[in-house]
Coordinates of C-alpha atoms in Angstrom, one line a residue:
M61 CA -10.4 -95.9 13.3
N62 CA -13.6 -95.2 14.7
V63 CA -16.1 -93.4 12.5
P64 CA -17.7 -91.4 15.3
S65 CA -14.3 -90.2 16.6
L66 CA -13.3 -89.2 13.0
F67 CA -16.5 -87.4 12.6
S68 CA -16.0 -85.5 15.9
R69 CA -12.4 -84.6 15.0
L70 CA -13.6 -83.3 11.6
Q71 CA -16.3 -81.3 13.4
Q72 CA -13.8 -79.9 15.8
S73 CA -11.4 -79.1 13.0
R74 CA -14.1 -77.4 11.1
R75 CA -15.1 -75.3 14.1
A76 CA -11.5 -74.3 14.6
S77 CA -11.1 -73.4 10.9
L78 CA -14.4 -71.4 10.9
T79 CA -13.4 -69.6 14.1
A80 CA -9.9 -68.8 12.7
F81 CA -11.6 -67.6 9.5
G82 CA -14.1 -65.4 11.4
I83 CA -11.3 -63.9 13.4
T84 CA -9.2 -63.3 10.3
L85 CA -12.2 -61.8 8.5
A86 CA -13.0 -59.5 11.4
A87 CA -9.4 -58.4 11.6
L88 CA -9.4 -57.8 7.8
I89 CA -12.5 -55.7 8.0
V90 CA -11.1 -53.7 10.9
T91 CA -7.9 -53.1 9.0
A92 CA -9.7 -52.1 5.8
V93 CA -11.8 -49.6 7.8
W94 CA -8.7 -48.2 9.5
F95 CA -6.9 -48.0 6.1
I96 CA -9.8 -46.1 4.5
S97 CA -10.0 -43.7 7.4
A98 CA -6.3 -43.2 7.5
R99 CA -6.2 -42.5 3.7
S100 CA -9.0 -39.9 4.0
A101 CA -7.1 -38.4 7.0
L102 CA -4.0 -38.2 4.9
A103 CA -5.9 -36.5 2.1
E104 CA -7.3 -34.0 4.6
A105 CA -3.8 -33.4 6.0
Y106 CA -2.4 -32.7 2.5
A107 CA -5.3 -30.2 2.0
R108 CA -4.6 -28.5 5.3
L109 CA -0.9 -28.4 4.4
G110 CA -1.7 -26.8 1.0
E111 CA -3.8 -24.2 2.8
R112 CA -1.1 -23.5 5.4
N113 CA 1.5 -23.2 2.6
Q114 CA -0.7 -20.7 0.8
A115 CA -1.3 -18.8 4.0
L116 CA 2.4 -18.8 4.7
A117 CA 3.2 -17.5 1.1
E118 CA 0.6 -14.7 1.6
A119 CA 2.0 -13.8 5.0
Q120 CA 5.5 -13.7 3.5
V121 CA 4.3 -11.3 0.7
R122 CA 2.5 -9.1 3.3
G123 CA 5.8 -9.2 5.4
Q124 CA 7.8 -8.1 2.3
E125 CA 5.2 -5.3 1.6
A126 CA 5.4 -4.2 5.2
Q127 CA 9.2 -4.1 5.0
L128 CA 9.0 -2.1 1.8
R129 CA 6.7 0.4 3.6
V130 CA 9.1 0.6 6.5
D131 CA 12.0 1.2 4.1
Y132 CA 9.9 3.9 2.2
A133 CA 9.0 5.6 5.5
R134 CA 12.7 5.5 6.6
S135 CA 13.8 6.9 3.3
A136 CA 11.1 9.7 3.4
H137 CA 12.2 10.5 7.0
E138 CA 15.8 10.7 5.9
L139 CA 14.9 12.9 2.9
L140 CA 12.9 15.3 5.2
A141 CA 15.8 15.4 7.7
G142 CA 18.2 16.1 4.8
A143 CA 16.0 18.8 3.5
Q144 CA 15.8 20.5 6.9
R145 CA 19.6 20.2 7.3
N146 CA 20.0 22.0 4.0
G147 CA 17.6 24.7 5.0
L148 CA 14.8 23.8 2.7
Q149 CA 12.2 23.6 5.5
P150 CA 9.5 21.5 3.8
E151 CA 6.7 23.1 5.8
A152 CA 7.6 26.5 4.3
W153 CA 6.8 25.4 0.8
G154 CA 3.5 25.2 -1.1
E155 CA 2.7 23.2 -4.2
R156 CA 0.5 23.9 -7.2
L157 CA -0.2 21.7 -10.2
I158 CA 0.1 23.2 -13.7
N159 CA -1.8 21.5 -16.5
L160 CA -1.8 23.3 -19.8
R161 CA -2.7 21.1 -22.8
Q162 CA -1.9 22.5 -26.2
S163 CA -2.6 26.1 -25.1
Q164 CA -2.2 28.8 -27.8
M165 CA -0.1 31.6 -26.3
S166 CA 1.7 34.6 -27.7
R167 CA 5.5 34.4 -27.6
E168 CA 5.6 37.1 -24.9
D169 CA 3.2 35.2 -22.6
T170 CA 5.0 31.9 -23.3
A171 CA 8.3 33.5 -22.4
A172 CA 6.8 35.0 -19.2
L173 CA 5.3 31.6 -18.2
L174 CA 8.5 29.7 -18.8
G175 CA 10.4 32.3 -16.9
A176 CA 8.0 32.0 -14.0
V177 CA 8.6 28.2 -13.7
T178 CA 12.3 28.3 -14.0
R179 CA 14.2 27.3 -10.8
G180 CA 15.0 30.1 -8.4
D181 CA 15.6 30.6 -4.7
D182 CA 11.9 30.8 -4.1
R183 CA 10.5 28.2 -6.5
M184 CA 11.2 24.8 -8.1
F185 CA 9.3 23.2 -11.0
G186 CA 9.1 19.5 -11.8
A187 CA 7.7 18.9 -15.3
D188 CA 5.8 15.7 -16.1
A189 CA 5.2 16.8 -19.7
F190 CA 6.6 19.7 -21.8
E191 CA 6.0 20.5 -25.4
L192 CA 6.5 23.7 -27.2
S193 CA 5.8 24.1 -30.9
V194 CA 5.0 26.8 -33.6
T195 CA 1.6 26.9 -35.1
H196 CA 2.5 28.5 -38.4
P197 CA 4.8 26.6 -40.8
D198 CA 6.7 29.7 -41.9
E199 CA 7.8 30.6 -38.4
G200 CA 10.6 29.1 -36.3
L201 CA 10.6 28.3 -32.7
F202 CA 14.0 29.9 -31.8
N203 CA 14.0 32.9 -34.0
S204 CA 11.5 35.8 -34.1
P205 CA 9.2 36.0 -37.1
V206 CA 10.2 38.5 -39.7
A207 CA 8.2 41.7 -39.6
S208 CA 5.5 41.4 -42.2
D209 CA 2.0 42.6 -42.8
R210 CA 0.5 40.0 -40.3
A211 CA 0.9 39.4 -36.6
P212 CA 3.1 36.5 -35.4
A213 CA 1.2 33.2 -34.9
P214 CA 0.8 32.0 -31.4
L215 CA 2.9 29.1 -30.0
S216 CA 1.4 25.8 -28.8
L217 CA 2.4 24.9 -25.3
T218 CA 1.8 21.8 -23.3
L219 CA 3.1 22.0 -19.8
R220 CA 2.2 19.6 -16.9
G221 CA 3.9 19.4 -13.6
A222 CA 4.1 20.7 -10.0
I223 CA 5.6 24.0 -9.0
L224 CA 6.9 24.3 -5.5
F225 CA 7.1 27.8 -4.0
R226 CA 8.1 29.3 -0.7
T227 CA 5.0 30.3 1.2
G228 CA 6.8 32.9 3.4
A229 CA 9.3 34.2 0.8
T230 CA 9.7 37.9 0.4
G231 CA 10.2 39.5 -2.9
A232 CA 9.0 36.4 -4.7
T233 CA 8.5 36.7 -8.5
T234 CA 4.8 36.9 -9.4
L235 CA 3.6 34.1 -11.5
P236 CA 1.4 34.6 -14.7
A237 CA -2.3 34.3 -14.5
G238 CA -3.6 30.8 -14.0
V239 CA -0.3 29.7 -12.3
A240 CA -0.5 31.9 -9.2
P241 CA 0.2 30.2 -5.8

């Protein structure tokens, strides 16, 4: 074998190997860059997916709230229609709030007030709180005090609620002071 031809073959083989290595290295670099950008794009896609899922959940909650409001409105409309069918005429009623907190009242005033808030054709009362108690340990709530040398002790009354009354009713019972419509 000829030394110069061997040397030229080796040189050609080396050039081919380096060219193949360079092409492979460039392909590897391009693939690595593509992989890194694809991985960051995947992370961004997952982040967007999480945001979209959260927005979807919030929209579903808002949709449920809206449906509840629609149901409440429908129910209120049905109640008003039912009240009008039964002759209650909601526009002919007024409302006053009563808020007495541990008020000291005589038995007569207490009886008059409780009589005024009882249900009748011209009024309805919805109590949120009601408490009636004696203020003297020797007196009972359901029996009149025995005649003695002192006046009966007042009762303690807590009454909170709303009284509904007909605004155009004739012959309506007058309510005690502080509870008038």
